[in-house]
Amino acid sequence: MTSRNTVQRSIIEGELRQLTNHPTADEVYEAVHAEHPTISKATVYRTLSRLSDEGIIGHVRINNGADRFDHQSFLHYHVRCVRCGKVDDVMIPVLGGIDEAAARISGYEVSGHTLQFDGICPACQASEASTAERPCA
Amino acid sequence: MTSRNTVQRSIIEGELRQLTNHPTADEVYEAVHAEHPTISKATVYRTLSRLSDEGIIGHVRINNGADRFDHQSFLHYHVRCVRCGKVDDVMIPVLGGIDEAAARISGYEVSGHTLQFDGICPACQASEASTAERPCA
DNA sequence: CTTTTTGCAAACCCTTTGCAAGACA
DNA sequence: TGTCTTGCAAAGGGTTTGCAAAAAG
């Protein structure tokens, strides 16, 4: 139950703090691995999972794609580009009272919600306008 | 581009219409396979995907779990039991104007959104109260 | 007769797990 | 010490794909 401060843990958390674009576990692994080749993928997955369970980092579950991790752990929403897969924050106000409404209607004991937008990011909009169909960077 | 009316397609669609509990593709396959053993899993996956692309059925992307398909294709929300994995409809009103708000703030061209609640279903609440920790039916 | 769809099996992506060795408290 | 964490590799769940044969229009 007690979480230990291992070398790997602080490296992985530190790396996530640099990667502000909602990296996947695998992207975190690549970054970590580049500087610390001995750290394994399993450790990165396990550590990110622990950090998010402990509320230290955010865990963004994405429809249709790998889970992502977030240096910000408070509740906020995301939009995903259906062309290039990029994920950005959407800082609209948190939906107040909606969990209670859902609980009332469904009979579930509701603990939270996820809201995800789908769309086309500015970069892909631009490249679509000019070059017909090309995935953006 | 033209979608053909194959025997498999109508069997798969018909089966989904019977299964009103947001089955996974694999659950649809099991049901179809029970009566039509020659229909392959790949066909079920491909057909469900086509039907939902064409707006004939709904596609429910679930955080942390297999995609599900829905005999209802209009926009509505879902709640998922974190204990047993059950998925139910949550018939609260659709969030009006929220896509536009998200678009304004993010710069994305927003095409839609997904809202998913997490919680504990009535059955699991009951079994939790009595028998501590046991997944519900 | 042309194009889509099927069935099969293998491939694929993302993630988790068993286990023995190693690190932390 | 006693327990948690690591690294490795293998397994796992869910889904997609290449291909040749079959079916639809």
PDB file of C-alpha atoms (C1' of nucleotides) in Angstrom:
ATOM      1  CA  MET A   1       0.000   0.000   0.000  1.00  0.00           C
ATOM      2  CA  THR A   2       2.832   2.390   0.765  1.00  0.00           C
ATOM      3  CA  SER A   3       4.276   3.773  -2.407  1.00  0.00           C
ATOM      4  CA  ARG A   4       8.048   3.715  -2.547  1.00  0.00           C
ATOM      5  CA  ASN A   5      10.253   6.434  -3.979  1.00  0.00           C
ATOM      6  CA  THR A   6      12.282   4.580  -6.509  1.00  0.00           C
ATOM      7  CA  VAL A   7      14.711   6.066  -8.975  1.00  0.00           C
ATOM      8  CA  GLN A   8      12.494   4.936 -11.829  1.00  0.00           C
ATOM      9  CA  ARG A   9       9.419   6.511 -10.355  1.00  0.00           C
ATOM     10  CA  SER A  10      10.934   9.969 -10.152  1.00  0.00           C
ATOM     11  CA  ILE A  11      12.430   9.717 -13.616  1.00  0.00           C
ATOM     12  CA  ILE A  12       9.088   8.717 -15.086  1.00  0.00           C
ATOM     13  CA  GLU A  13       7.154  11.392 -13.253  1.00  0.00           C
ATOM     14  CA  GLY A  14       9.769  13.975 -14.191  1.00  0.00           C
ATOM     15  CA  GLU A  15       9.571  12.986 -17.839  1.00  0.00           C
ATOM     16  CA  LEU A  16       5.795  13.289 -17.863  1.00  0.00           C
ATOM     17  CA  ARG A  17       6.081  16.818 -16.474  1.00  0.00           C
ATOM     18  CA  GLN A  18       8.129  17.767 -19.545  1.00  0.00           C
ATOM     19  CA  LEU A  19       5.670  16.189 -21.951  1.00  0.00           C
ATOM     20  CA  THR A  20       2.700  18.500 -21.797  1.00  0.00           C
ATOM     21  CA  ASN A  21       0.874  17.088 -24.803  1.00  0.00           C
ATOM     22  CA  HIS A  22      -0.976  14.196 -23.201  1.00  0.00           C
ATOM     23  CA  PRO A  23       1.499  11.498 -24.137  1.00  0.00           C
ATOM     24  CA  THR A  24       0.560   7.851 -24.329  1.00  0.00           C
ATOM     25  CA  ALA A  25       2.317   5.441 -21.989  1.00  0.00           C
ATOM     26  CA  ASP A  26       4.395   4.349 -24.915  1.00  0.00           C
ATOM     27  CA  GLU A  27       5.476   7.899 -25.693  1.00  0.00           C
ATOM     28  CA  VAL A  28       6.513   8.361 -22.093  1.00  0.00           C
ATOM     29  CA  TYR A  29       8.425   5.110 -22.357  1.00  0.00           C
ATOM     30  CA  GLU A  30      10.230   6.283 -25.493  1.00  0.00           C
ATOM     31  CA  ALA A  31      11.253   9.511 -23.819  1.00  0.00           C
ATOM     32  CA  VAL A  32      12.383   7.770 -20.659  1.00  0.00           C
ATOM     33  CA  HIS A  33      14.114   5.043 -22.582  1.00  0.00           C
ATOM     34  CA  ALA A  34      16.108   7.520 -24.634  1.00  0.00           C
ATOM     35  CA  GLU A  35      17.883   8.759 -21.529  1.00  0.00           C
ATOM     36  CA  HIS A  36      17.637   5.678 -19.335  1.00  0.00           C
ATOM     37  CA  PRO A  37      17.778   2.626 -21.585  1.00  0.00           C
ATOM     38  CA  THR A  38      17.519   0.168 -18.716  1.00  0.00           C
ATOM     39  CA  ILE A  39      14.052   1.249 -17.617  1.00  0.00           C
ATOM     40  CA  SER A  40      11.547  -1.213 -18.959  1.00  0.00           C
ATOM     41  CA  LYS A  41       8.206  -0.645 -20.587  1.00  0.00           C
ATOM     42  CA  ALA A  42       6.429  -2.622 -17.874  1.00  0.00           C
ATOM     43  CA  THR A  43       7.805  -0.277 -15.256  1.00  0.00           C
ATOM     44  CA  VAL A  44       6.605   2.758 -17.173  1.00  0.00           C
ATOM     45  CA  TYR A  45       3.111   1.311 -17.510  1.00  0.00           C
ATOM     46  CA  ARG A  46       3.004   0.272 -13.879  1.00  0.00           C
ATOM     47  CA  THR A  47       4.376   3.530 -12.588  1.00  0.00           C
ATOM     48  CA  LEU A  48       2.063   5.743 -14.633  1.00  0.00           C
ATOM     49  CA  SER A  49      -0.793   3.648 -13.400  1.00  0.00           C
ATOM     50  CA  ARG A  50       0.243   4.064  -9.780  1.00  0.00           C
ATOM     51  CA  LEU A  51       0.838   7.793 -10.130  1.00  0.00           C
ATOM     52  CA  SER A  52      -2.624   8.300 -11.561  1.00  0.00           C
ATOM     53  CA  ASP A  53      -4.238   6.061  -8.949  1.00  0.00           C
ATOM     54  CA  GLU A  54      -2.632   8.269  -6.338  1.00  0.00           C
ATOM     55  CA  GLY A  55      -3.966  11.393  -8.016  1.00  0.00           C
ATOM     56  CA  ILE A  56      -0.490  12.720  -8.749  1.00  0.00           C
ATOM     57  CA  ILE A  57      -1.000  12.752 -12.487  1.00  0.00           C
ATOM     58  CA  GLY A  58      -4.073  12.611 -14.711  1.00  0.00           C
ATOM     59  CA  HIS A  59      -5.233   9.643 -16.739  1.00  0.00           C
ATOM     60  CA  VAL A  60      -7.049  10.462 -19.954  1.00  0.00           C
ATOM     61  CA  ARG A  61      -8.931   7.553 -21.419  1.00  0.00           C
ATOM     62  CA  ILE A  62      -9.395   8.189 -25.094  1.00  0.00           C
ATOM     63  CA  ASN A  63     -12.065   6.671 -27.283  1.00  0.00           C
ATOM     64  CA  ASN A  64     -10.461   4.761 -30.043  1.00  0.00           C
ATOM     65  CA  GLY A  65      -6.893   5.012 -28.977  1.00  0.00           C
ATOM     66  CA  ALA A  66      -4.277   4.428 -26.356  1.00  0.00           C
ATOM     67  CA  ASP A  67      -4.709   5.886 -22.911  1.00  0.00           C
ATOM     68  CA  ARG A  68      -2.903   9.115 -22.296  1.00  0.00           C
ATOM     69  CA  PHE A  69      -1.373  10.660 -19.222  1.00  0.00           C
ATOM     70  CA  ASP A  70      -1.616  14.238 -18.150  1.00  0.00           C
ATOM     71  CA  HIS A  71       0.660  16.346 -16.019  1.00  0.00           C
ATOM     72  CA  GLN A  72      -2.492  18.074 -14.801  1.00  0.00           C
ATOM     73  CA  SER A  73      -4.570  15.938 -12.497  1.00  0.00           C
ATOM     74  CA  PHE A  74      -7.679  18.082 -11.981  1.00  0.00           C
ATOM     75  CA  LEU A  75     -10.878  17.364 -13.899  1.00  0.00           C
ATOM     76  CA  HIS A  76     -11.058  18.910 -17.339  1.00  0.00           C
ATOM     77  CA  TYR A  77     -12.109  17.863 -20.810  1.00  0.00           C
ATOM     78  CA  HIS A  78     -10.366  16.953 -24.018  1.00  0.00           C
ATOM     79  CA  VAL A  79     -10.802  17.126 -27.756  1.00  0.00           C
ATOM     80  CA  ARG A  80      -9.250  14.650 -30.125  1.00  0.00           C
ATOM     81  CA  CYS A  81      -8.393  15.269 -33.749  1.00  0.00           C
ATOM     82  CA  VAL A  82      -9.913  12.502 -35.809  1.00  0.00           C
ATOM     83  CA  ARG A  83      -7.323  13.114 -38.524  1.00  0.00           C
ATOM     84  CA  CYS A  84      -4.016  13.147 -36.678  1.00  0.00           C
ATOM     85  CA  GLY A  85      -4.946  11.854 -33.240  1.00  0.00           C
ATOM     86  CA  LYS A  86      -3.755  14.911 -31.361  1.00  0.00           C
ATOM     87  CA  VAL A  87      -5.403  15.544 -28.001  1.00  0.00           C
ATOM     88  CA  ASP A  88      -5.881  19.010 -26.539  1.00  0.00           C
ATOM     89  CA  ASP A  89      -7.434  20.425 -23.412  1.00  0.00           C
ATOM     90  CA  VAL A  90     -10.863  22.029 -23.665  1.00  0.00           C
ATOM     91  CA  MET A  91     -11.144  24.432 -20.785  1.00  0.00           C
ATOM     92  CA  ILE A  92     -14.890  24.854 -20.630  1.00  0.00           C
ATOM     93  CA  PRO A  93     -16.356  24.858 -17.124  1.00  0.00           C
ATOM     94  CA  VAL A  94     -16.855  21.487 -15.507  1.00  0.00           C
ATOM     95  CA  LEU A  95     -20.443  20.311 -15.829  1.00  0.00           C
ATOM     96  CA  GLY A  96     -21.951  20.938 -12.430  1.00  0.00           C
ATOM     97  CA  GLY A  97     -24.536  18.635 -10.951  1.00  0.00           C
ATOM     98  CA  ILE A  98     -24.513  16.342 -13.930  1.00  0.00           C
ATOM     99  CA  ASP A  99     -23.295  13.318 -11.984  1.00  0.00           C
ATOM    100  CA  GLU A 100     -26.190  13.737  -9.589  1.00  0.00           C
ATOM    101  CA  ALA A 101     -28.640  14.022 -12.471  1.00  0.00           C
ATOM    102  CA  ALA A 102     -27.246  10.877 -14.050  1.00  0.00           C
ATOM    103  CA  ALA A 103     -27.432   9.060 -10.721  1.00  0.00           C
ATOM    104  CA  ARG A 104     -31.045  10.069 -10.223  1.00  0.00           C
ATOM    105  CA  ILE A 105     -32.061   8.846 -13.647  1.00  0.00           C
ATOM    106  CA  SER A 106     -30.018   5.669 -13.828  1.00  0.00           C
ATOM    107  CA  GLY A 107     -30.008   4.422 -10.251  1.00  0.00           C
ATOM    108  CA  TYR A 108     -26.242   4.108 -10.407  1.00  0.00           C
ATOM    109  CA  GLU A 109     -24.015   5.489  -7.703  1.00  0.00           C
ATOM    110  CA  VAL A 110     -22.141   7.814 -10.036  1.00  0.00           C
ATOM    111  CA  SER A 111     -18.530   8.584  -9.206  1.00  0.00           C
ATOM    112  CA  GLY A 112     -17.581  10.720 -12.171  1.00  0.00           C
ATOM    113  CA  HIS A 113     -17.787  11.364 -15.861  1.00  0.00           C
ATOM    114  CA  THR A 114     -15.673  11.760 -18.943  1.00  0.00           C
ATOM    115  CA  LEU A 115     -16.457  14.177 -21.732  1.00  0.00           C
ATOM    116  CA  GLN A 116     -14.556  13.947 -24.958  1.00  0.00           C
ATOM    117  CA  PHE A 117     -14.976  16.021 -28.077  1.00  0.00           C
ATOM    118  CA  ASP A 118     -14.108  14.845 -31.544  1.00  0.00           C
ATOM    119  CA  GLY A 119     -13.103  17.177 -34.292  1.00  0.00           C
ATOM    120  CA  ILE A 120     -10.410  18.450 -36.581  1.00  0.00           C
ATOM    121  CA  CYS A 121      -7.521  20.405 -35.178  1.00  0.00           C
ATOM    122  CA  PRO A 122      -6.492  23.780 -36.616  1.00  0.00           C
ATOM    123  CA  ALA A 123      -3.440  22.303 -38.329  1.00  0.00           C
ATOM    124  CA  CYS A 124      -5.457  19.609 -40.061  1.00  0.00           C
ATOM    125  CA  GLN A 125      -8.116  22.125 -41.055  1.00  0.00           C
ATOM    126  CA  ALA A 126      -5.438  24.183 -42.756  1.00  0.00           C
ATOM    127  CA  SER A 127      -3.836  21.283 -44.578  1.00  0.00           C
ATOM    128  CA  GLU A 128      -7.253  20.043 -45.628  1.00  0.00           C
ATOM    129  CA  ALA A 129      -8.190  23.389 -47.137  1.00  0.00           C
ATOM    130  CA  SER A 130      -5.056  23.496 -49.259  1.00  0.00           C
ATOM    131  CA  THR A 131      -3.933  19.962 -49.989  1.00  0.00           C
ATOM    132  CA  ALA A 132      -7.185  18.021 -50.022  1.00  0.00           C
ATOM    133  CA  GLU A 133      -6.479  15.067 -47.716  1.00  0.00           C
ATOM    134  CA  ARG A 134      -3.287  14.900 -45.806  1.00  0.00           C
ATOM    135  CA  PRO A 135      -2.748  14.020 -42.182  1.00  0.00           C
ATOM    136  CA  CYS A 136      -1.237  16.875 -40.226  1.00  0.00           C
ATOM    137  CA  ALA A 137       2.025  16.844 -38.370  1.00  0.00           C
TER     138      ALA A 137
ATOM    139  CA  MET B   1     -18.966   2.848 -51.645  1.00  0.00           C
ATOM    140  CA  THR B   2     -22.317   1.191 -52.225  1.00  0.00           C
ATOM    141  CA  SER B   3     -23.192  -1.079 -49.388  1.00  0.00           C
ATOM    142  CA  ARG B   4     -24.392  -4.498 -50.471  1.00  0.00           C
ATOM    143  CA  ASN B   5     -27.193  -6.418 -48.861  1.00  0.00           C
ATOM    144  CA  THR B   6     -25.573  -9.660 -47.953  1.00  0.00           C
ATOM    145  CA  VAL B   7     -27.111 -12.484 -45.993  1.00  0.00           C
ATOM    146  CA  GLN B   8     -24.545 -11.953 -43.246  1.00  0.00           C
ATOM    147  CA  ARG B   9     -25.284  -8.293 -42.997  1.00  0.00           C
ATOM    148  CA  SER B  10     -28.970  -8.774 -42.330  1.00  0.00           C
ATOM    149  CA  ILE B  11     -28.335 -11.579 -39.855  1.00  0.00           C
ATOM    150  CA  ILE B  12     -25.874  -9.432 -37.935  1.00  0.00           C
ATOM    151  CA  GLU B  13     -28.120  -6.400 -37.929  1.00  0.00           C
ATOM    152  CA  GLY B  14     -31.083  -8.547 -36.921  1.00  0.00           C
ATOM    153  CA  GLU B  15     -29.142 -10.058 -34.050  1.00  0.00           C
ATOM    154  CA  LEU B  16     -28.100  -6.656 -32.773  1.00  0.00           C
ATOM    155  CA  ARG B  17     -31.736  -5.586 -32.718  1.00  0.00           C
ATOM    156  CA  GLN B  18     -32.463  -8.420 -30.283  1.00  0.00           C
ATOM    157  CA  LEU B  19     -29.551  -7.560 -28.042  1.00  0.00           C
ATOM    158  CA  THR B  20     -30.637  -4.378 -26.370  1.00  0.00           C
ATOM    159  CA  ASN B  21     -27.906  -4.273 -23.724  1.00  0.00           C
ATOM    160  CA  HIS B  22     -25.107  -2.617 -25.653  1.00  0.00           C
ATOM    161  CA  PRO B  23     -23.293  -5.787 -26.636  1.00  0.00           C
ATOM    162  CA  THR B  24     -19.642  -5.833 -27.572  1.00  0.00           C
ATOM    163  CA  ALA B  25     -18.724  -6.951 -31.074  1.00  0.00           C
ATOM    164  CA  ASP B  26     -17.672 -10.237 -29.586  1.00  0.00           C
ATOM    165  CA  GLU B  27     -21.014 -10.731 -27.883  1.00  0.00           C
ATOM    166  CA  VAL B  28     -22.773 -10.089 -31.170  1.00  0.00           C
ATOM    167  CA  TYR B  29     -20.456 -12.597 -32.765  1.00  0.00           C
ATOM    168  CA  GLU B  30     -21.282 -15.230 -30.137  1.00  0.00           C
ATOM    169  CA  ALA B  31     -24.992 -14.753 -30.676  1.00  0.00           C
ATOM    170  CA  VAL B  32     -24.676 -14.837 -34.453  1.00  0.00           C
ATOM    171  CA  HIS B  33     -22.293 -17.749 -34.348  1.00  0.00           C
ATOM    172  CA  ALA B  34     -24.661 -19.813 -32.215  1.00  0.00           C
ATOM    173  CA  GLU B  35     -27.227 -19.847 -34.992  1.00  0.00           C
ATOM    174  CA  HIS B  36     -24.977 -19.410 -38.002  1.00  0.00           C
ATOM    175  CA  PRO B  37     -21.666 -21.122 -37.245  1.00  0.00           C
ATOM    176  CA  THR B  38     -20.153 -20.264 -40.605  1.00  0.00           C
ATOM    177  CA  ILE B  39     -20.212 -16.519 -40.096  1.00  0.00           C
ATOM    178  CA  SER B  40     -16.775 -15.376 -39.095  1.00  0.00           C
ATOM    179  CA  LYS B  41     -15.685 -12.957 -36.451  1.00  0.00           C
ATOM    180  CA  ALA B  42     -14.026 -10.711 -39.012  1.00  0.00           C
ATOM    181  CA  THR B  43     -17.320 -10.345 -40.828  1.00  0.00           C
ATOM    182  CA  VAL B  44     -19.097  -9.392 -37.631  1.00  0.00           C
ATOM    183  CA  TYR B  45     -16.497  -6.750 -36.812  1.00  0.00           C
ATOM    184  CA  ARG B  46     -16.506  -5.401 -40.353  1.00  0.00           C
ATOM    185  CA  THR B  47     -20.269  -5.371 -40.645  1.00  0.00           C
ATOM    186  CA  LEU B  48     -20.903  -3.670 -37.310  1.00  0.00           C
ATOM    187  CA  SER B  49     -18.364  -1.095 -38.282  1.00  0.00           C
ATOM    188  CA  ARG B  50     -20.073  -0.450 -41.620  1.00  0.00           C
ATOM    189  CA  LEU B  51     -23.526  -0.290 -40.076  1.00  0.00           C
ATOM    190  CA  SER B  52     -22.409   2.285 -37.569  1.00  0.00           C
ATOM    191  CA  ASP B  53     -20.561   4.300 -40.193  1.00  0.00           C
ATOM    192  CA  GLU B  54     -23.799   4.422 -42.133  1.00  0.00           C
ATOM    193  CA  GLY B  55     -25.683   5.597 -39.057  1.00  0.00           C
ATOM    194  CA  ILE B  56     -27.877   2.524 -38.995  1.00  0.00           C
ATOM    195  CA  ILE B  57     -26.725   1.437 -35.559  1.00  0.00           C
ATOM    196  CA  GLY B  58     -24.934   3.228 -32.732  1.00  0.00           C
ATOM    197  CA  HIS B  59     -21.336   2.801 -31.754  1.00  0.00           C
ATOM    198  CA  VAL B  60     -20.552   3.267 -28.075  1.00  0.00           C
ATOM    199  CA  ARG B  61     -16.891   3.721 -27.362  1.00  0.00           C
ATOM    200  CA  ILE B  62     -16.250   2.797 -23.781  1.00  0.00           C
ATOM    201  CA  ASN B  63     -13.331   3.971 -21.702  1.00  0.00           C
ATOM    202  CA  ASN B  64     -11.378   1.035 -20.542  1.00  0.00           C
ATOM    203  CA  GLY B  65     -13.202  -1.686 -22.372  1.00  0.00           C
ATOM    204  CA  ALA B  66     -14.336  -3.104 -25.650  1.00  0.00           C
ATOM    205  CA  ASP B  67     -16.433  -0.992 -27.970  1.00  0.00           C
ATOM    206  CA  ARG B  68     -20.132  -1.655 -27.835  1.00  0.00           C
ATOM    207  CA  PHE B  69     -22.883  -1.417 -30.377  1.00  0.00           C
ATOM    208  CA  ASP B  70     -26.307   0.004 -29.870  1.00  0.00           C
ATOM    209  CA  HIS B  71     -29.565  -0.709 -31.629  1.00  0.00           C
ATOM    210  CA  GLN B  72     -30.377   2.949 -31.039  1.00  0.00           C
ATOM    211  CA  SER B  73     -28.396   5.283 -33.239  1.00  0.00           C
ATOM    212  CA  PHE B  74     -29.401   8.687 -31.902  1.00  0.00           C
ATOM    213  CA  LEU B  75     -27.121  10.598 -29.546  1.00  0.00           C
ATOM    214  CA  HIS B  76     -27.464   9.705 -25.905  1.00  0.00           C
ATOM    215  CA  TYR B  77     -25.198   9.029 -22.974  1.00  0.00           C
ATOM    216  CA  HIS B  78     -24.062   5.986 -21.045  1.00  0.00           C
ATOM    217  CA  VAL B  79     -23.007   4.921 -17.597  1.00  0.00           C
ATOM    218  CA  ARG B  80     -20.673   2.039 -16.955  1.00  0.00           C
ATOM    219  CA  CYS B  81     -20.489  -0.026 -13.807  1.00  0.00           C
ATOM    220  CA  VAL B  82     -16.901  -0.114 -12.639  1.00  0.00           C
ATOM    221  CA  ARG B  83     -17.595  -3.371 -10.794  1.00  0.00           C
ATOM    222  CA  CYS B  84     -19.306  -5.563 -13.369  1.00  0.00           C
ATOM    223  CA  GLY B  85     -18.797  -3.644 -16.596  1.00  0.00           C
ATOM    224  CA  LYS B  86     -22.493  -3.293 -17.392  1.00  0.00           C
ATOM    225  CA  VAL B  87     -23.415  -0.341 -19.587  1.00  0.00           C
ATOM    226  CA  ASP B  88     -26.767   1.440 -19.364  1.00  0.00           C
ATOM    227  CA  ASP B  89     -28.364   4.388 -21.072  1.00  0.00           C
ATOM    228  CA  VAL B  90     -28.536   7.676 -19.210  1.00  0.00           C
ATOM    229  CA  MET B  91     -31.401   9.607 -20.692  1.00  0.00           C
ATOM    230  CA  ILE B  92     -30.516  13.079 -19.555  1.00  0.00           C
ATOM    231  CA  PRO B  93     -31.020  15.794 -22.164  1.00  0.00           C
ATOM    232  CA  VAL B  94     -28.299  16.147 -24.754  1.00  0.00           C
ATOM    233  CA  LEU B  95     -25.904  18.964 -23.895  1.00  0.00           C
ATOM    234  CA  GLY B  96     -26.944  21.778 -26.185  1.00  0.00           C
ATOM    235  CA  GLY B  97     -24.411  24.151 -27.655  1.00  0.00           C
ATOM    236  CA  ILE B  98     -21.511  22.450 -25.978  1.00  0.00           C
ATOM    237  CA  ASP B  99     -19.819  21.456 -29.220  1.00  0.00           C
ATOM    238  CA  GLU B 100     -19.895  25.074 -30.312  1.00  0.00           C
ATOM    239  CA  ALA B 101     -18.449  26.178 -26.981  1.00  0.00           C
ATOM    240  CA  ALA B 102     -15.675  23.614 -27.259  1.00  0.00           C
ATOM    241  CA  ALA B 103     -14.961  24.695 -30.830  1.00  0.00           C
ATOM    242  CA  ARG B 104     -14.745  28.337 -29.838  1.00  0.00           C
ATOM    243  CA  ILE B 105     -12.310  27.629 -27.048  1.00  0.00           C
ATOM    244  CA  SER B 106     -10.137  25.037 -28.736  1.00  0.00           C
ATOM    245  CA  GLY B 107     -10.082  26.153 -32.347  1.00  0.00           C
ATOM    246  CA  TYR B 108     -11.052  22.659 -33.409  1.00  0.00           C
ATOM    247  CA  GLU B 109     -13.851  22.040 -35.872  1.00  0.00           C
ATOM    248  CA  VAL B 110     -15.888  19.960 -33.438  1.00  0.00           C
ATOM    249  CA  SER B 111     -18.072  17.234 -34.881  1.00  0.00           C
ATOM    250  CA  GLY B 112     -19.451  15.716 -31.720  1.00  0.00           C
ATOM    251  CA  HIS B 113     -18.863  14.581 -28.197  1.00  0.00           C
ATOM    252  CA  THR B 114     -19.060  11.565 -25.962  1.00  0.00           C
ATOM    253  CA  LEU B 115     -20.141  11.682 -22.348  1.00  0.00           C
ATOM    254  CA  GLN B 116     -19.665   8.658 -20.164  1.00  0.00           C
ATOM    255  CA  PHE B 117     -20.464   8.262 -16.511  1.00  0.00           C
ATOM    256  CA  ASP B 118     -18.733   5.835 -14.210  1.00  0.00           C
ATOM    257  CA  GLY B 119     -20.396   4.347 -11.192  1.00  0.00           C
ATOM    258  CA  ILE B 120     -21.820   1.335  -9.484  1.00  0.00           C
ATOM    259  CA  CYS B 121     -24.976  -0.253 -10.792  1.00  0.00           C
ATOM    260  CA  PRO B 122     -27.961  -0.999  -8.529  1.00  0.00           C
ATOM    261  CA  ALA B 123     -27.215  -4.722  -8.515  1.00  0.00           C
ATOM    262  CA  CYS B 124     -23.616  -4.229  -7.461  1.00  0.00           C
ATOM    263  CA  GLN B 125     -24.635  -1.690  -4.836  1.00  0.00           C
ATOM    264  CA  ALA B 126     -26.935  -4.304  -3.341  1.00  0.00           C
ATOM    265  CA  SER B 127     -24.399  -7.111  -3.382  1.00  0.00           C
ATOM    266  CA  GLU B 128     -21.788  -4.792  -1.959  1.00  0.00           C
ATOM    267  CA  ALA B 129     -23.981  -3.860   0.967  1.00  0.00           C
ATOM    268  CA  SER B 130     -24.559  -7.491   1.882  1.00  0.00           C
ATOM    269  CA  THR B 131     -21.635  -9.568   0.688  1.00  0.00           C
ATOM    270  CA  ALA B 132     -18.725  -7.132   0.813  1.00  0.00           C
ATOM    271  CA  GLU B 133     -17.045  -7.557  -2.585  1.00  0.00           C
ATOM    272  CA  ARG B 134     -18.611  -9.628  -5.262  1.00  0.00           C
ATOM    273  CA  PRO B 135     -19.126  -8.758  -8.930  1.00  0.00           C
ATOM    274  CA  CYS B 136     -22.766  -8.631  -9.883  1.00  0.00           C
ATOM    275  CA  ALA B 137     -24.464 -10.640 -12.593  1.00  0.00           C
TER     276      ALA B 137
ATOM    277  C1'  DC C   1     -18.486  -9.141 -65.478  1.00  0.00           C
ATOM    278  C1'  DT C   2     -16.940  -5.877 -61.990  1.00  0.00           C
ATOM    279  C1'  DT C   3     -16.708  -4.711 -57.352  1.00  0.00           C
ATOM    280  C1'  DT C   4     -17.775  -5.682 -52.729  1.00  0.00           C
ATOM    281  C1'  DT C   5     -17.877  -8.982 -49.171  1.00  0.00           C
ATOM    282  C1'  DT C   6     -16.637 -13.189 -46.982  1.00  0.00           C
ATOM    283  C1'  DG C   7     -13.787 -16.634 -44.228  1.00  0.00           C
ATOM    284  C1'  DC C   8      -9.621 -17.839 -42.500  1.00  0.00           C
ATOM    285  C1'  DA C   9      -5.604 -17.090 -40.080  1.00  0.00           C
ATOM    286  C1'  DA C  10      -2.170 -14.278 -38.939  1.00  0.00           C
ATOM    287  C1'  DA C  11      -0.889  -9.821 -37.521  1.00  0.00           C
ATOM    288  C1'  DC C  12      -1.519  -5.825 -34.788  1.00  0.00           C
ATOM    289  C1'  DC C  13      -1.731  -2.493 -30.938  1.00  0.00           C
ATOM    290  C1'  DC C  14      -1.930  -1.563 -26.287  1.00  0.00           C
ATOM    291  C1'  DT C  15      -1.578  -3.360 -21.836  1.00  0.00           C
ATOM    292  C1'  DT C  16      -1.004  -6.680 -18.152  1.00  0.00           C
ATOM    293  C1'  DT C  17       1.270 -10.499 -15.771  1.00  0.00           C
ATOM    294  C1'  DG C  18       4.451 -14.352 -13.700  1.00  0.00           C
ATOM    295  C1'  DC C  19       8.532 -14.699 -11.914  1.00  0.00           C
ATOM    296  C1'  DA C  20      13.092 -14.262  -9.957  1.00  0.00           C
ATOM    297  C1'  DA C  21      16.346 -10.670  -8.869  1.00  0.00           C
ATOM    298  C1'  DG C  22      16.971  -6.200  -6.912  1.00  0.00           C
ATOM    299  C1'  DA C  23      15.871  -1.949  -4.174  1.00  0.00           C
ATOM    300  C1'  DC C  24      13.616   0.422  -0.520  1.00  0.00           C
ATOM    301  C1'  DA C  25      12.168   1.351   4.344  1.00  0.00           C
TER     302       DA C  25
ATOM    303  C1'  DT D   1      14.760  -8.137   7.217  1.00  0.00           C
ATOM    304  C1'  DG D   2      10.201  -7.985   4.909  1.00  0.00           C
ATOM    305  C1'  DT D   3       7.870  -6.019   1.350  1.00  0.00           C
ATOM    306  C1'  DC D   4       7.492  -3.326  -2.757  1.00  0.00           C
ATOM    307  C1'  DT D   5       9.373  -2.631  -7.290  1.00  0.00           C
ATOM    308  C1'  DT D   6      11.919  -3.875 -11.294  1.00  0.00           C
ATOM    309  C1'  DG D   7      13.184  -6.156 -15.796  1.00  0.00           C
ATOM    310  C1'  DC D   8      12.308  -9.534 -18.941  1.00  0.00           C
ATOM    311  C1'  DA D   9       9.585 -11.942 -21.851  1.00  0.00           C
ATOM    312  C1'  DA D  10       5.511 -13.956 -22.684  1.00  0.00           C
ATOM    313  C1'  DA D  11       0.535 -13.760 -22.662  1.00  0.00           C
ATOM    314  C1'  DG D  12      -3.646 -11.368 -23.062  1.00  0.00           C
ATOM    315  C1'  DG D  13      -7.843  -8.767 -24.918  1.00  0.00           C
ATOM    316  C1'  DG D  14      -9.773  -6.486 -28.621  1.00  0.00           C
ATOM    317  C1'  DT D  15      -9.553  -5.389 -33.378  1.00  0.00           C
ATOM    318  C1'  DT D  16      -7.769  -5.208 -38.081  1.00  0.00           C
ATOM    319  C1'  DT D  17      -5.815  -7.059 -42.335  1.00  0.00           C
ATOM    320  C1'  DG D  18      -4.008  -9.817 -46.600  1.00  0.00           C
ATOM    321  C1'  DC D  19      -5.570 -12.913 -49.492  1.00  0.00           C
ATOM    322  C1'  DA D  20      -8.137 -15.950 -52.526  1.00  0.00           C
ATOM    323  C1'  DA D  21     -12.831 -17.618 -53.078  1.00  0.00           C
ATOM    324  C1'  DA D  22     -17.731 -16.453 -53.169  1.00  0.00           C
ATOM    325  C1'  DA D  23     -21.608 -13.393 -53.777  1.00  0.00           C
ATOM    326  C1'  DA D  24     -24.036  -9.084 -55.071  1.00  0.00           C
ATOM    327  C1'  DG D  25     -25.452  -5.735 -58.462  1.00  0.00           C
TER     328       DG D  25
END
